[in-house]
Amino acid sequence: MVESLRGLGYSTPTAIADIVDNSISAGAKTIEISIEWAGENSWIRIVDDGRGMPDSELEEAMQLGAKDPRDARASNDLGRFGMGLKTASFSQARSLTVASKTISSAVSCLRWDLDSFNDAKYGDWPLFEGPATDSDYLLSPLDQMASGTVVVWQSLDRVVTRGFGPDDMLELADGVDQHLGMTFHRLIEDKSVSIHLNGRPVQSWDPFMKGHPSKSYETTDYLLGPKRDVVVQCHVLPHKDRLSEKEFSAAAGPNGWTSQQGFYIYRNRRLLALGGWLRLRDARGRIFTRDEPHKLARLRLDIPNSADAEWNINIIKSTATPPVHLRADLQRLAAETRERARKVFAHRGRLIADASENSGAVRDVWSAYKKSDGTTYRISREHDLVRSILERSGPLKKDIEALIRLIEGTVPVQRIWLDTAEDNDPPQSSFDDTPDEAVLETMNALFDALVHSSGLTKEQARMRIGRTNPFDRYPELVAQLGTQEKTT
C-alpha cells in the first residue's frame, strides 16, 4: 500500500508545500527549508518554529490516515486527510524522520524506513525511534528552539535518479522556490509566515499584480453560495506594452502566461489549484480553454476549508471541481473577465470603445458578424470615410464595392491566428511604423469626410478623431487638422 501511495502525483515542490501546510497549521511563523546535494546521500529538511508535538501526538501523526477527513477542523487548518506528511514524504524519499518538541515536552523522534518493510526481523510496520545512523546533526536546529518540528527526507530515490547531478539539484531548488512563492504568496505578503530556502527568503509572487497602475480591470469581491462564503475577485492584467521587460517576465509566473490564466482557488489564503477554467462553458456550450487572447484573465476564488468535499479537493491539493449550484455564477464571471481580457490583448492594452459604447469615437472600420458556423468580418459601409468615398465615387462605385468585397473575402484569418500564436501577441498596427506625414494624410481624409459628408464642425471632427483608434496616439497631429488650407 505504501509503495502504491508513492505514485499519487506529487512533484518535489508540491510535496514540500504539503509539509509547509502542516507547519503553518501548527502556528509556525518561520519555516526553514534546506535542499542539500550529497550524491546518493542528498537530503531535504523542513524546520518550523510551530507549537510542536509531544510523543503521543507525533506517533499519531506518523500513522497513515490518522484523521478522518469528515471531522471538523479549525478554521486555519490547511490539512484534511491526515495523509500529507506521509504521502508527500514517501513520494520523494524512502526514509522519513520527524522530530518535535513542545514548550513543556522534550524532543521526540520517529522514523519510517521503507526498505525495512521487506526485512522480516523488524516485523510489520517498523516505526523506529531516533534518526538514521550518523544523522543526528540534521535535528540540531531543535536545540536552539523552544518548540518546533523538523522533517527530514533521506534516500531520495524519486529525486536523485540516474544522471541527476548538482546542477539538477540547483534547478530543483529554483522550482521549489517559485512554487512556494506562488502557493503561499498571500501568507508571505501579510507576514503571517516567513519561508526561507537554503538561507534565502522565499519571495511572494502575486498573480494579480495588485496596485499596478496599468491594470484595466479589478473588481470588488463577489460573495457566492447560500452562506456567501465563496469569494471571487476578477482581474485583467496589463498588456505587455504597458509593462517593463522585468515586470512582464515576472508576471508570467512559473508556467508562462498562457498556462497561468483562469481561476486561482485558495483555502485559508493558501493556493490550492492553479489557473484553468474549471471546465466551465461559454454561452454556446463550448468549454473555456487556455489560449492566447485570454491569457491576461485571472480570477481569485476563496473557499472555506469546510467545503473541501463539496469542491472535490484531492489529497495532493492540486485539483478542484466547483459544485453545481455555483457553476452559473462562476461561468458568468469567467465570461465577463475573458471578454475584457480579450479586448486588452487585441488592442495591446488600449481599451477602445466602439460606437455603441462611446458616441464620441468614429465607428470601427471592421464589423464582426457571428453566425452558427463561425464569425465573418465586413468593412462597415457606415464608417464616415467609407461612406464619403462611396458617395463621391460616381462611375467607380461598383468597382470600389467589388474591391471592398474582395478584401472582406480574403481576410487572412488563419495567418493572423498562427502569427499571433507564434509571437504570443497580436500583430501590431501598420500605423506603428508609418511616418507622421502618412498618418496625417489619412487623418485629413477622415477629417474631410466628417466635416463635408457628415456635417460636423471642425472642432467636433477633431474631437471624434482624437478619440478613435489608432489616431488617439497622435494628439499633436489631431490638433493640426483643419488649421491649414489645402493646396492644389
XYZ file of N, CA, C and O in Angstrom, residues 7-89:
332
model
N 2.889 6.919 -5.683
C 2.573 7.378 -7.041
C 1.365 8.272 -7.148
O 0.727 8.340 -8.198
N 1.031 8.996 -6.079
C -0.150 9.861 -6.102
C -0.018 11.033 -7.059
O -1.014 11.608 -7.480
N 1.206 11.420 -7.390
C 1.370 12.512 -8.352
C 2.050 13.745 -7.819
O 2.043 14.796 -8.472
N 2.648 13.675 -6.658
C 3.394 14.820 -6.131
C 4.639 15.090 -6.974
O 5.301 14.164 -7.443
N 4.973 16.358 -7.111
C 6.307 16.760 -7.540
C 7.052 17.180 -6.279
O 6.451 17.314 -5.207
N 8.356 17.397 -6.387
C 9.095 17.835 -5.204
C 8.552 19.161 -4.653
O 8.354 19.291 -3.444
N 8.278 20.157 -5.492
C 7.716 21.408 -4.945
C 6.373 21.214 -4.248
O 6.142 21.780 -3.176
N 5.454 20.422 -4.843
C 4.146 20.247 -4.211
C 4.260 19.420 -2.932
O 3.500 19.633 -1.978
N 5.204 18.479 -2.902
C 5.407 17.677 -1.692
C 5.914 18.547 -0.547
O 5.440 18.444 0.591
N 6.885 19.401 -0.836
C 7.405 20.290 0.208
C 6.310 21.249 0.671
O 6.179 21.544 1.870
N 5.493 21.731 -0.265
C 4.397 22.635 0.112
C 3.432 21.955 1.070
O 2.876 22.606 1.973
N 3.211 20.654 0.915
C 2.335 19.930 1.829
C 2.905 19.900 3.248
O 2.156 19.997 4.230
N 4.207 19.771 3.368
C 4.831 19.800 4.694
C 4.729 21.208 5.285
O 4.476 21.382 6.478
N 4.907 22.218 4.439
C 4.771 23.605 4.900
C 3.352 23.855 5.417
O 3.158 24.586 6.391
N 2.350 23.236 4.782
C 0.976 23.353 5.282
C 0.882 22.927 6.742
O 0.242 23.602 7.565
N 1.504 21.793 7.050
C 1.466 21.301 8.425
C 2.127 22.293 9.382
O 1.665 22.509 10.505
N 3.224 22.889 8.925
C 3.929 23.858 9.766
C 3.059 25.073 10.054
O 2.989 25.557 11.189
N 2.383 25.575 9.016
C 1.519 26.753 9.191
C 0.345 26.416 10.096
O -0.030 27.208 10.979
N -0.239 25.220 9.921
C -1.347 24.802 10.788
C -0.899 24.680 12.237
O -1.719 24.824 13.160
N 0.399 24.427 12.453
C 0.941 24.312 13.811
C 1.363 25.663 14.377
O 1.996 25.717 15.438
N 1.019 26.737 13.678
C 1.302 28.072 14.195
C 2.704 28.575 13.931
O 3.140 29.551 14.563
N 3.424 27.965 13.006
C 4.797 28.395 12.723
C 4.809 29.790 12.122
O 3.969 30.142 11.295
N 5.780 30.586 12.522
C 5.995 31.910 11.951
C 7.217 31.926 11.036
O 7.326 32.771 10.152
N 8.139 31.000 11.263
C 9.340 30.899 10.432
C 9.537 29.442 10.021
O 9.469 28.537 10.866
N 9.754 29.237 8.730
C 9.972 27.893 8.189
C 11.263 27.910 7.383
O 11.416 28.738 6.475
N 12.178 27.033 7.734
C 13.476 26.952 7.064
C 13.542 25.637 6.282
O 13.401 24.558 6.863
N 13.789 25.737 4.982
C 13.885 24.560 4.123
C 15.311 24.455 3.596
O 15.874 25.453 3.120
N 15.875 23.269 3.687
C 17.233 23.036 3.188
C 17.188 21.899 2.178
O 16.590 20.849 2.438
N 17.786 22.124 1.017
C 17.926 21.089 -0.012
C 19.423 20.899 -0.231
O 20.089 21.783 -0.771
N 19.944 19.774 0.199
C 21.396 19.553 0.248
C 21.813 18.478 -0.744
O 21.302 17.351 -0.723
N 22.755 18.831 -1.622
C 23.297 17.857 -2.576
C 24.462 17.104 -1.950
O 25.419 17.700 -1.477
N 24.360 15.795 -1.936
C 25.448 14.938 -1.461
C 25.387 13.602 -2.183
O 25.545 12.534 -1.574
N 25.157 13.668 -3.490
C 25.060 12.435 -4.263
C 23.905 11.577 -3.769
O 22.788 12.068 -3.541
N 24.151 10.280 -3.580
C 23.111 9.370 -3.098
C 22.697 9.671 -1.660
O 21.660 9.204 -1.203
N 23.510 10.434 -0.956
C 23.202 10.795 0.430
C 22.564 12.183 0.551
O 22.542 12.770 1.637
N 22.080 12.709 -0.551
C 21.412 14.012 -0.519
C 20.197 13.957 0.400
O 19.607 12.899 0.630
N 19.828 15.114 0.934
C 18.689 15.158 1.848
C 17.946 16.480 1.730
O 18.472 17.469 1.225
N 16.717 16.467 2.222
C 15.870 17.657 2.281
C 15.326 17.754 3.701
O 14.893 16.760 4.285
N 15.341 18.975 4.228
C 14.888 19.179 5.603
C 13.973 20.400 5.683
O 14.241 21.433 5.072
N 12.891 20.263 6.456
C 11.966 21.367 6.717
C 11.895 21.572 8.229
O 11.550 20.632 8.966
N 12.231 22.778 8.678
C 12.246 23.104 10.104
C 11.250 24.234 10.358
O 11.246 25.234 9.628
N 10.395 24.067 11.374
C 9.478 25.158 11.707
C 9.508 25.441 13.203
O 9.920 24.590 13.999
N 9.077 26.635 13.569
C 9.043 27.038 14.978
C 7.625 27.026 15.522
O 7.264 27.830 16.388
N 6.812 26.093 15.017
C 5.437 25.971 15.492
C 5.361 25.415 16.902
O 6.367 25.282 17.597
N 4.150 25.056 17.295
C 3.942 24.621 18.680
C 4.542 23.246 18.973
O 4.727 22.882 20.131
N 4.885 22.476 17.921
C 5.483 21.174 18.120
C 4.479 20.118 18.560
O 3.282 20.384 18.731
N 4.976 18.883 18.770
C 4.118 17.758 19.153
C 4.776 16.959 20.275
O 5.972 16.664 20.204
N 3.999 16.584 21.278
C 4.521 15.641 22.265
C 4.583 14.250 21.639
O 4.083 14.022 20.535
N 5.147 13.299 22.379
C 5.389 11.975 21.825
C 4.114 11.311 21.310
O 4.096 10.744 20.206
N 3.034 11.378 22.067
C 1.792 10.703 21.655
C 1.215 11.297 20.380
O 0.720 10.577 19.501
N 1.277 12.618 20.258
C 0.760 13.277 19.056
C 1.637 12.982 17.856
O 1.136 12.795 16.738
N 2.939 12.918 18.070
C 3.849 12.589 16.965
C 3.574 11.180 16.459
O 3.559 10.943 15.245
N 3.354 10.249 17.374
C 3.087 8.874 16.949
C 1.812 8.797 16.119
O 1.742 8.083 15.118
N 0.801 9.559 16.517
C -0.437 9.596 15.734
C -0.191 10.230 14.367
O -0.714 9.762 13.348
N 0.607 11.302 14.336
C 0.875 11.990 13.071
C 1.617 11.099 12.080
O 1.487 11.283 10.864
N 2.386 10.142 12.595
C 3.148 9.257 11.708
C 2.321 8.090 11.185
O 2.792 7.317 10.357
N 1.090 7.947 11.660
C 0.223 6.875 11.174
C -0.499 7.324 9.911
O -0.884 8.483 9.778
N -0.710 6.398 9.007
C -1.435 6.700 7.780
C -2.921 6.844 8.075
O -3.516 6.002 8.742
N -3.526 7.939 7.565
C -4.959 8.150 7.743
C -5.364 8.281 9.185
O -6.433 7.809 9.589
N -4.548 8.952 9.984
C -4.838 9.070 11.412
C -6.043 9.954 11.679
O -6.654 9.877 12.739
N -6.393 10.826 10.712
C -7.533 11.736 10.896
C -8.622 11.413 9.889
O -8.343 11.030 8.750
N -9.851 11.570 10.311
C -10.994 11.387 9.427
C -11.234 12.698 8.675
O -11.447 13.740 9.304
N -11.191 12.699 7.334
C -11.377 13.951 6.587
C -12.740 14.581 6.790
O -12.943 15.743 6.472
N -13.694 13.818 7.369
C -15.028 14.372 7.614
C -15.097 15.135 8.927
O -16.081 15.828 9.190
N -14.062 14.990 9.772
C -14.071 15.671 11.066
C -13.978 17.182 10.872
O -13.375 17.672 9.904
N -14.553 17.910 11.834
C -14.451 19.379 11.806
C -13.000 19.784 12.038
O -12.250 19.120 12.747
N -12.596 20.860 11.392
C -11.230 21.361 11.512
C -11.262 22.784 12.042
O -12.251 23.497 11.902
N -10.151 23.203 12.622
C -10.001 24.612 12.954
C -10.046 25.417 11.666
O -9.645 24.942 10.599
N -10.530 26.652 11.744
C -10.718 27.451 10.524
C -9.417 27.712 9.783
O -9.417 27.962 8.579
N -8.271 27.644 10.498
C -6.983 27.917 9.848
C -6.221 26.654 9.492
O -5.060 26.709 9.127
N -6.868 25.489 9.612
C -6.203 24.214 9.333
C -6.088 24.030 7.828
O -7.085 24.096 7.103
N -4.864 23.779 7.355
C -4.639 23.583 5.923
C -4.669 22.111 5.534
O -4.477 21.767 4.374
N -4.863 21.210 6.482
C -4.900 19.778 6.198
C -6.319 19.288 6.036
O -7.282 20.013 6.148
N -6.440 17.987 5.764
C -7.762 17.409 5.633
C -7.746 15.896 5.827
O -8.532 15.337 6.561
N -6.808 15.211 5.174
C -6.880 13.758 5.120
C -6.017 13.048 6.171
O -6.118 11.847 6.336
N -5.131 13.766 6.847
C -4.215 13.097 7.757
C -3.206 12.245 7.028
O -2.641 11.300 7.596
N -2.975 12.553 5.759
C -2.086 11.746 4.920
C -0.888 12.527 4.401
O 0.103 11.943 3.968
N -0.982 13.869 4.409
C 0.003 14.694 3.705
C 1.430 14.459 4.124
O 2.319 14.337 3.277
N 1.687 14.390 5.433
C 3.058 14.200 5.905
C 3.668 12.939 5.317
O 4.802 12.957 4.832
N 2.941 11.855 5.339
C 3.471 10.579 4.871
C 3.496 10.477 3.349
O 4.516 10.143 2.753
N 2.362 10.787 2.693
C 2.317 10.623 1.242
C 3.260 11.589 0.536
O 3.914 11.223 -0.437
N 3.326 12.836 1.019
C 4.251 13.803 0.413
C 5.687 13.349 0.598
O 6.504 13.402 -0.339
N 6.020 12.882 1.791
C 7.401 12.464 2.074
C 7.775 11.222 1.284
O 8.840 11.159 0.643
